Amino acid sequence: MYVVSLTYKVPEEIVDFHLPAHVIWLQDAFDEGVFMVAGRKIPRTGALLLSNAERDILDTALSKDPFYVNGVADFEVMEFHANRVAAGYENLMDS
């Protein structure tokens, strides 16, 4: 499983300019099964994405993100092994 941390590196108005295209890209990636969770950081300095896709599929998807293509955010991909979850979240466990 992967956590992707996006950190904005441009002013908020530039983030907002690219946000509609990013949201469309994000929905497409959800529809393709690349991501399981997405949300903004608080305070609004970036976002986090959770993925259980194969790494090459994840990397391909991230390379198409308008935030990546237009230099809006830095991306950090962290892999982890989910070996314990709360009741009701068993689908997040690695096999």
N, CA, C and O atoms as CSV, one atom per row, in Angstrom:
chain,resi,resn,atom,element,x,y,z
A,1,MET,N,N,0.856,-1.172,0.000
A,1,MET,CA,C,0.000,0.000,0.000
A,1,MET,C,C,0.902,1.235,0.000
A,1,MET,O,O,2.039,1.195,0.471
A,2,TYR,N,N,0.371,2.319,-0.535
A,2,TYR,CA,C,1.139,3.557,-0.656
A,2,TYR,C,C,0.355,4.751,-0.123
A,2,TYR,O,O,-0.857,4.860,-0.306
A,3,VAL,N,N,1.078,5.631,0.535
A,3,VAL,CA,C,0.566,6.946,0.878
A,3,VAL,C,C,1.325,7.925,-0.002
A,3,VAL,O,O,2.555,7.912,-0.042
A,4,VAL,N,N,0.589,8.772,-0.702
A,4,VAL,CA,C,1.215,9.801,-1.537
A,4,VAL,C,C,0.933,11.141,-0.875
A,4,VAL,O,O,-0.220,11.516,-0.663
A,5,SER,N,N,2.000,11.853,-0.553
A,5,SER,CA,C,1.876,13.173,0.054
A,5,SER,C,C,2.209,14.234,-0.989
A,5,SER,O,O,3.318,14.269,-1.522
A,6,LEU,N,N,1.238,15.095,-1.273
A,6,LEU,CA,C,1.453,16.225,-2.168
A,6,LEU,C,C,1.668,17.463,-1.311
A,6,LEU,O,O,0.913,17.716,-0.372
A,7,THR,N,N,2.690,18.223,-1.634
A,7,THR,CA,C,2.961,19.475,-0.938
A,7,THR,C,C,3.024,20.583,-1.968
A,7,THR,O,O,3.860,20.566,-2.871
A,8,TYR,N,N,2.119,21.557,-1.819
A,8,TYR,CA,C,2.077,22.662,-2.776
A,8,TYR,C,C,3.370,23.458,-2.722
A,8,TYR,O,O,3.932,23.690,-1.652
A,9,LYS,N,N,3.829,23.871,-3.895
A,9,LYS,CA,C,5.053,24.672,-3.980
A,9,LYS,C,C,4.831,25.982,-4.721
A,9,LYS,O,O,5.779,26.666,-5.106
A,10,VAL,N,N,3.560,26.318,-4.913
A,10,VAL,CA,C,3.195,27.555,-5.588
A,10,VAL,C,C,2.115,28.254,-4.759
A,10,VAL,O,O,1.509,27.629,-3.889
A,11,PRO,N,N,1.869,29.536,-5.016
A,11,PRO,CA,C,0.812,30.248,-4.285
A,11,PRO,C,C,-0.569,29.620,-4.499
A,11,PRO,O,O,-0.821,28.964,-5.510
A,12,GLU,N,N,-1.453,29.836,-3.526
A,12,GLU,CA,C,-2.785,29.233,-3.528
A,12,GLU,C,C,-3.580,29.549,-4.787
A,12,GLU,O,O,-4.335,28.700,-5.260
A,13,GLU,N,N,-3.431,30.753,-5.343
A,13,GLU,CA,C,-4.201,31.081,-6.545
A,13,GLU,C,C,-3.783,30.223,-7.744
A,13,GLU,O,O,-4.600,29.964,-8.627
A,14,ILE,N,N,-2.535,29.784,-7.785
A,14,ILE,CA,C,-2.093,28.892,-8.865
A,14,ILE,C,C,-2.636,27.484,-8.621
A,14,ILE,O,O,-3.045,26.799,-9.558
A,15,VAL,N,N,-2.638,27.058,-7.353
A,15,VAL,CA,C,-3.258,25.775,-7.009
A,15,VAL,C,C,-4.713,25.787,-7.460
A,15,VAL,O,O,-5.173,24.856,-8.121
A,16,ASP,N,N,-5.438,26.854,-7.098
A,16,ASP,CA,C,-6.858,26.955,-7.452
A,16,ASP,C,C,-7.085,26.963,-8.960
A,16,ASP,O,O,-8.088,26.430,-9.433
A,17,PHE,N,N,-6.170,27.560,-9.719
A,17,PHE,CA,C,-6.280,27.594,-11.171
A,17,PHE,C,C,-6.243,26.178,-11.756
A,17,PHE,O,O,-6.986,25.865,-12.686
A,18,HIS,N,N,-5.369,25.322,-11.202
A,18,HIS,CA,C,-5.205,23.957,-11.717
A,18,HIS,C,C,-6.130,22.951,-11.044
A,18,HIS,O,O,-6.187,21.796,-11.466
A,19,LEU,N,N,-6.851,23.361,-10.013
A,19,LEU,CA,C,-7.681,22.448,-9.242
A,19,LEU,C,C,-8.774,21.755,-10.062
A,19,LEU,O,O,-8.948,20.547,-9.899
A,20,PRO,N,N,-9.519,22.443,-10.932
A,20,PRO,CA,C,-10.555,21.728,-11.696
A,20,PRO,C,C,-9.989,20.563,-12.526
A,20,PRO,O,O,-10.591,19.491,-12.565
A,21,ALA,N,N,-8.865,20.758,-13.175
A,21,ALA,CA,C,-8.250,19.676,-13.966
A,21,ALA,C,C,-7.754,18.563,-13.049
A,21,ALA,O,O,-7.856,17.386,-13.394
A,22,HIS,N,N,-7.220,18.923,-11.886
A,22,HIS,CA,C,-6.764,17.928,-10.916
A,22,HIS,C,C,-7.940,17.077,-10.429
A,22,HIS,O,O,-7.804,15.860,-10.299
A,23,VAL,N,N,-9.083,17.694,-10.161
A,23,VAL,CA,C,-10.265,16.973,-9.679
A,23,VAL,C,C,-10.760,15.984,-10.741
A,23,VAL,O,O,-11.153,14.867,-10.406
A,24,ILE,N,N,-10.745,16.378,-11.993
A,24,ILE,CA,C,-11.133,15.467,-13.080
A,24,ILE,C,C,-10.156,14.295,-13.148
A,24,ILE,O,O,-10.575,13.142,-13.248
A,25,TRP,N,N,-8.858,14.588,-13.095
A,25,TRP,CA,C,-7.843,13.531,-13.096
A,25,TRP,C,C,-8.052,12.594,-11.912
A,25,TRP,O,O,-7.979,11.375,-12.063
A,26,LEU,N,N,-8.309,13.157,-10.741
A,26,LEU,CA,C,-8.488,12.361,-9.534
A,26,LEU,C,C,-9.690,11.426,-9.668
A,26,LEU,O,O,-9.602,10.253,-9.305
A,27,GLN,N,N,-10.805,11.931,-10.183
A,27,GLN,CA,C,-11.986,11.086,-10.362
A,27,GLN,C,C,-11.695,9.952,-11.334
A,27,GLN,O,O,-12.102,8.814,-11.098
A,28,ASP,N,N,-10.996,10.251,-12.423
A,28,ASP,CA,C,-10.626,9.204,-13.375
A,28,ASP,C,C,-9.771,8.134,-12.692
A,28,ASP,O,O,-9.967,6.941,-12.920
A,29,ALA,N,N,-8.820,8.565,-11.854
A,29,ALA,CA,C,-7.946,7.617,-11.149
A,29,ALA,C,C,-8.746,6.777,-10.153
A,29,ALA,O,O,-8.480,5.585,-10.002
A,30,PHE,N,N,-9.721,7.383,-9.472
A,30,PHE,CA,C,-10.603,6.610,-8.594
A,30,PHE,C,C,-11.402,5.595,-9.408
A,30,PHE,O,O,-11.528,4.437,-9.009
A,31,ASP,N,N,-11.940,6.027,-10.545
A,31,ASP,CA,C,-12.723,5.128,-11.399
A,31,ASP,C,C,-11.887,3.950,-11.888
A,31,ASP,O,O,-12.414,2.856,-12.090
A,32,GLU,N,N,-10.598,4.164,-12.078
A,32,GLU,CA,C,-9.681,3.105,-12.530
A,32,GLU,C,C,-9.171,2.251,-11.377
A,32,GLU,O,O,-8.445,1.284,-11.606
A,33,GLY,N,N,-9.538,2.589,-10.135
A,33,GLY,CA,C,-9.122,1.810,-8.976
A,33,GLY,C,C,-7.729,2.124,-8.463
A,33,GLY,O,O,-7.164,1.349,-7.691
A,34,VAL,N,N,-7.167,3.251,-8.881
A,34,VAL,CA,C,-5.817,3.604,-8.449
A,34,VAL,C,C,-5.811,4.074,-6.994
A,34,VAL,O,O,-4.899,3.737,-6.240
A,35,PHE,N,N,-6.820,4.849,-6.597
A,35,PHE,CA,C,-6.848,5.406,-5.247
A,35,PHE,C,C,-8.042,4.901,-4.459
A,35,PHE,O,O,-9.088,4.572,-5.018
A,36,MET,N,N,-7.860,4.847,-3.136
A,36,MET,CA,C,-8.914,4.438,-2.214
A,36,MET,C,C,-9.380,5.603,-1.354
A,36,MET,O,O,-10.530,5.635,-0.918
A,37,VAL,N,N,-8.493,6.557,-1.110
A,37,VAL,CA,C,-8.779,7.701,-0.250
A,37,VAL,C,C,-8.015,8.901,-0.800
A,37,VAL,O,O,-6.901,8.761,-1.305
A,38,ALA,N,N,-8.623,10.078,-0.698
A,38,ALA,CA,C,-7.949,11.318,-1.070
A,38,ALA,C,C,-8.506,12.443,-0.211
A,38,ALA,O,O,-9.689,12.446,0.127
A,39,GLY,N,N,-7.655,13.394,0.138
A,39,GLY,CA,C,-8.129,14.542,0.887
A,39,GLY,C,C,-7.054,15.586,1.091
A,39,GLY,O,O,-5.860,15.309,0.984
A,40,ARG,N,N,-7.506,16.795,1.388
A,40,ARG,CA,C,-6.593,17.922,1.628
A,40,ARG,C,C,-5.930,17.813,2.986
A,40,ARG,O,O,-6.502,17.286,3.941
A,41,LYS,N,N,-4.714,18.323,3.050
A,41,LYS,CA,C,-4.061,18.494,4.344
A,41,LYS,C,C,-4.674,19.716,5.020
A,41,LYS,O,O,-5.149,20.635,4.353
A,42,ILE,N,N,-4.658,19.716,6.337
A,42,ILE,CA,C,-5.119,20.871,7.111
A,42,ILE,C,C,-3.971,21.294,8.007
A,42,ILE,O,O,-3.534,20.501,8.841
A,43,PRO,N,N,-3.466,22.505,7.871
A,43,PRO,CA,C,-3.923,23.548,6.957
A,43,PRO,C,C,-3.662,23.147,5.497
A,43,PRO,O,O,-2.952,22.179,5.225
A,44,ARG,N,N,-4.238,23.895,4.586
A,44,ARG,CA,C,-4.213,23.565,3.155
A,44,ARG,C,C,-2.816,23.799,2.559
A,44,ARG,O,O,-2.547,24.825,1.934
A,45,THR,N,N,-1.948,22.815,2.776
A,45,THR,CA,C,-0.584,22.874,2.249
A,45,THR,C,C,-0.336,21.796,1.204
A,45,THR,O,O,0.761,21.688,0.656
A,46,GLY,N,N,-1.369,20.996,0.932
A,46,GLY,CA,C,-1.229,19.893,-0.011
A,46,GLY,C,C,-2.344,18.899,0.194
A,46,GLY,O,O,-3.447,19.260,0.604
A,47,ALA,N,N,-2.051,17.628,-0.095
A,47,ALA,CA,C,-3.065,16.582,0.002
A,47,ALA,C,C,-2.402,15.241,0.274
A,47,ALA,O,O,-1.189,15.088,0.138
A,48,LEU,N,N,-3.227,14.275,0.659
A,48,LEU,CA,C,-2.777,12.898,0.842
A,48,LEU,C,C,-3.657,11.980,0.006
A,48,LEU,O,O,-4.865,12.188,-0.107
A,49,LEU,N,N,-3.036,10.967,-0.573
A,49,LEU,CA,C,-3.730,9.953,-1.353
A,49,LEU,C,C,-3.324,8.586,-0.816
A,49,LEU,O,O,-2.171,8.387,-0.433
A,50,LEU,N,N,-4.257,7.650,-0.786
A,50,LEU,CA,C,-3.978,6.286,-0.355
A,50,LEU,C,C,-4.255,5.362,-1.529
A,50,LEU,O,O,-5.324,5.423,-2.138
A,51,SER,N,N,-3.286,4.500,-1.848
A,51,SER,CA,C,-3.404,3.632,-3.015
A,51,SER,C,C,-2.959,2.218,-2.683
A,51,SER,O,O,-2.001,2.004,-1.940
A,52,ASN,N,N,-3.673,1.265,-3.249
A,52,ASN,CA,C,-3.280,-0.132,-3.147
A,52,ASN,C,C,-2.944,-0.693,-4.531
A,52,ASN,O,O,-2.900,-1.908,-4.726
A,53,ALA,N,N,-2.710,0.200,-5.477
A,53,ALA,CA,C,-2.364,-0.203,-6.849
A,53,ALA,C,C,-0.909,-0.664,-6.909
A,53,ALA,O,O,-0.118,-0.380,-6.009
A,54,GLU,N,N,-0.574,-1.365,-7.962
A,54,GLU,CA,C,0.822,-1.710,-8.215
A,54,GLU,C,C,1.606,-0.414,-8.415
A,54,GLU,O,O,1.065,0.571,-8.916
A,55,ARG,N,N,2.873,-0.416,-8.026
A,55,ARG,CA,C,3.671,0.814,-8.055
A,55,ARG,C,C,3.767,1.418,-9.453
A,55,ARG,O,O,3.698,2.638,-9.598
A,56,ASP,N,N,3.925,0.593,-10.477
A,56,ASP,CA,C,4.038,1.154,-11.828
A,56,ASP,C,C,2.728,1.812,-12.272
A,56,ASP,O,O,2.748,2.824,-12.972
A,57,ILE,N,N,1.595,1.241,-11.869
A,57,ILE,CA,C,0.300,1.844,-12.194
A,57,ILE,C,C,0.139,3.163,-11.450
A,57,ILE,O,O,-0.333,4.149,-12.016
A,58,LEU,N,N,0.531,3.177,-10.183
A,58,LEU,CA,C,0.478,4.409,-9.387
A,58,LEU,C,C,1.354,5.489,-10.010
A,58,LEU,O,O,0.908,6.622,-10.189
A,59,ASP,N,N,2.597,5.147,-10.341
A,59,ASP,CA,C,3.513,6.129,-10.929
A,59,ASP,C,C,2.985,6.681,-12.250
A,59,ASP,O,O,3.107,7.876,-12.517
A,60,THR,N,N,2.405,5.821,-13.069
A,60,THR,CA,C,1.843,6.272,-14.343
A,60,THR,C,C,0.702,7.248,-14.110
A,60,THR,O,O,0.606,8.277,-14.780
A,61,ALA,N,N,-0.169,6.917,-13.147
A,61,ALA,CA,C,-1.284,7.820,-12.837
A,61,ALA,C,C,-0.768,9.162,-12.324
A,61,ALA,O,O,-1.229,10.215,-12.764
A,62,LEU,N,N,0.184,9.125,-11.397
A,62,LEU,CA,C,0.697,10.376,-10.823
A,62,LEU,C,C,1.347,11.254,-11.884
A,62,LEU,O,O,1.271,12.480,-11.807
A,63,SER,N,N,1.979,10.641,-12.862
A,63,SER,CA,C,2.662,11.422,-13.906
A,63,SER,C,C,1.684,12.213,-14.766
A,63,SER,O,O,2.087,13.134,-15.476
A,64,LYS,N,N,0.390,11.857,-14.707
A,64,LYS,CA,C,-0.629,12.547,-15.496
A,64,LYS,C,C,-1.386,13.603,-14.695
A,64,LYS,O,O,-2.197,14.341,-15.255
A,65,ASP,N,N,-1.130,13.679,-13.396
A,65,ASP,CA,C,-1.821,14.650,-12.548
A,65,ASP,C,C,-1.447,16.064,-12.985
A,65,ASP,O,O,-0.259,16.374,-13.074
A,66,PRO,N,N,-2.419,16.928,-13.259
A,66,PRO,CA,C,-2.108,18.311,-13.632
A,66,PRO,C,C,-1.257,19.036,-12.585
A,66,PRO,O,O,-0.496,19.938,-12.934
A,67,PHE,N,N,-1.373,18.663,-11.329
A,67,PHE,CA,C,-0.505,19.262,-10.306
A,67,PHE,C,C,0.950,18.873,-10.538
A,67,PHE,O,O,1.854,19.667,-10.279
A,68,TYR,N,N,1.181,17.650,-11.028
A,68,TYR,CA,C,2.539,17.208,-11.339
A,68,TYR,C,C,3.015,17.828,-12.654
A,68,TYR,O,O,4.106,18.392,-12.728
A,69,VAL,N,N,2.194,17.716,-13.670
A,69,VAL,CA,C,2.551,18.197,-15.009
A,69,VAL,C,C,2.890,19.684,-14.997
A,69,VAL,O,O,3.795,20.121,-15.709
A,70,ASN,N,N,2.165,20.466,-14.190
A,70,ASN,CA,C,2.346,21.918,-14.151
A,70,ASN,C,C,3.203,22.410,-12.996
A,70,ASN,O,O,3.277,23.614,-12.753
A,71,GLY,N,N,3.851,21.498,-12.282
A,71,GLY,CA,C,4.768,21.893,-11.219
A,71,GLY,C,C,4.091,22.543,-10.027
A,71,GLY,O,O,4.696,23.377,-9.352
A,72,VAL,N,N,2.850,22.177,-9.759
A,72,VAL,CA,C,2.094,22.778,-8.655
A,72,VAL,C,C,2.502,22.192,-7.309
A,72,VAL,O,O,2.493,22.895,-6.299
A,73,ALA,N,N,2.860,20.901,-7.288
A,73,ALA,CA,C,3.143,20.236,-6.020
A,73,ALA,C,C,4.330,19.292,-6.157
A,73,ALA,O,O,4.627,18.771,-7.233
A,74,ASP,N,N,4.996,19.093,-5.022
A,74,ASP,CA,C,5.983,18.021,-4.902
A,74,ASP,C,C,5.240,16.773,-4.457
A,74,ASP,O,O,4.274,16.864,-3.700
A,75,PHE,N,N,5.678,15.608,-4.918
A,75,PHE,CA,C,5.043,14.343,-4.600
A,75,PHE,C,C,6.028,13.449,-3.852
A,75,PHE,O,O,7.164,13.271,-4.290
A,76,GLU,N,N,5.597,12.894,-2.736
A,76,GLU,CA,C,6.386,11.903,-2.006
A,76,GLU,C,C,5.545,10.645,-1.899
A,76,GLU,O,O,4.430,10.683,-1.380
A,77,VAL,N,N,6.073,9.526,-2.387
A,77,VAL,CA,C,5.369,8.248,-2.336
A,77,VAL,C,C,6.031,7.398,-1.263
A,77,VAL,O,O,7.231,7.130,-1.318
A,78,MET,N,N,5.227,6.973,-0.278
A,78,MET,CA,C,5.716,6.155,0.824
A,78,MET,C,C,4.983,4.824,0.814
A,78,MET,O,O,3.752,4.786,0.825
A,79,GLU,N,N,5.733,3.742,0.793
A,79,GLU,CA,C,5.129,2.415,0.835
A,79,GLU,C,C,5.065,1.949,2.283
A,79,GLU,O,O,5.979,2.196,3.070
A,80,PHE,N,N,3.964,1.266,2.625
A,80,PHE,CA,C,3.880,0.665,3.957
A,80,PHE,C,C,3.055,-0.615,3.881
A,80,PHE,O,O,2.293,-0.836,2.939
A,81,HIS,N,N,3.230,-1.446,4.899
A,81,HIS,CA,C,2.519,-2.714,4.986
A,81,HIS,C,C,1.447,-2.577,6.051
A,81,HIS,O,O,1.758,-2.427,7.232
A,82,ALA,N,N,0.179,-2.629,5.640
A,82,ALA,CA,C,-0.931,-2.534,6.582
A,82,ALA,C,C,-1.177,-3.922,7.173
A,82,ALA,O,O,-1.770,-4.783,6.522
A,83,ASN,N,N,-0.720,-4.134,8.407
A,83,ASN,CA,C,-0.886,-5.442,9.034
A,83,ASN,C,C,-1.847,-5.416,10.217
A,83,ASN,O,O,-2.095,-6.446,10.845
A,84,ARG,N,N,-2.386,-4.243,10.518
A,84,ARG,CA,C,-3.383,-4.114,11.584
A,84,ARG,C,C,-4.330,-2.982,11.224
A,84,ARG,O,O,-3.898,-1.893,10.847
A,85,VAL,N,N,-5.640,-3.251,11.344
A,85,VAL,CA,C,-6.651,-2.250,11.043
A,85,VAL,C,C,-7.775,-2.353,12.061
A,85,VAL,O,O,-7.935,-3.385,12.713
A,86,ALA,N,N,-8.545,-1.297,12.198
A,86,ALA,CA,C,-9.725,-1.296,13.061
A,86,ALA,C,C,-10.829,-2.128,12.410
A,86,ALA,O,O,-10.846,-2.322,11.195
A,87,ALA,N,N,-11.744,-2.610,13.239
A,87,ALA,CA,C,-12.875,-3.382,12.733
A,87,ALA,C,C,-13.615,-2.578,11.664
A,87,ALA,O,O,-13.882,-1.388,11.835
A,88,GLY,N,N,-13.938,-3.247,10.568
A,88,GLY,CA,C,-14.637,-2.603,9.465
A,88,GLY,C,C,-13.716,-2.134,8.349
A,88,GLY,O,O,-14.182,-1.754,7.275
A,89,TYR,N,N,-12.408,-2.157,8.598
A,89,TYR,CA,C,-11.438,-1.700,7.600
A,89,TYR,C,C,-10.545,-2.842,7.115
A,89,TYR,O,O,-9.433,-2.608,6.641
A,90,GLU,N,N,-11.029,-4.061,7.232
A,90,GLU,CA,C,-10.220,-5.231,6.853
A,90,GLU,C,C,-9.819,-5.202,5.374
A,90,GLU,O,O,-8.809,-5.795,4.995
A,91,ASN,N,N,-10.598,-4.521,4.549
A,91,ASN,CA,C,-10.250,-4.446,3.116
A,91,ASN,C,C,-8.967,-3.669,2.870
A,91,ASN,O,O,-8.416,-3.725,1.770
A,92,LEU,N,N,-8.479,-2.944,3.876
A,92,LEU,CA,C,-7.232,-2.195,3.719
A,92,LEU,C,C,-5.989,-3.021,4.045
A,92,LEU,O,O,-4.868,-2.596,3.766
A,93,MET,N,N,-6.187,-4.191,4.632
A,93,MET,CA,C,-5.039,-5.006,5.028
A,93,MET,C,C,-4.330,-5.602,3.825
A,93,MET,O,O,-4.956,-6.015,2.849
A,94,ASP,N,N,-3.018,-5.635,3.919
A,94,ASP,CA,C,-2.216,-6.310,2.896
A,94,ASP,C,C,-2.336,-7.806,3.097
A,94,ASP,O,O,-2.431,-8.291,4.224
A,95,SER,N,N,-2.329,-8.528,1.995
A,95,SER,CA,C,-2.416,-9.989,2.106
A,95,SER,C,C,-1.043,-10.605,2.196
A,95,SER,O,O,-0.920,-11.826,2.295
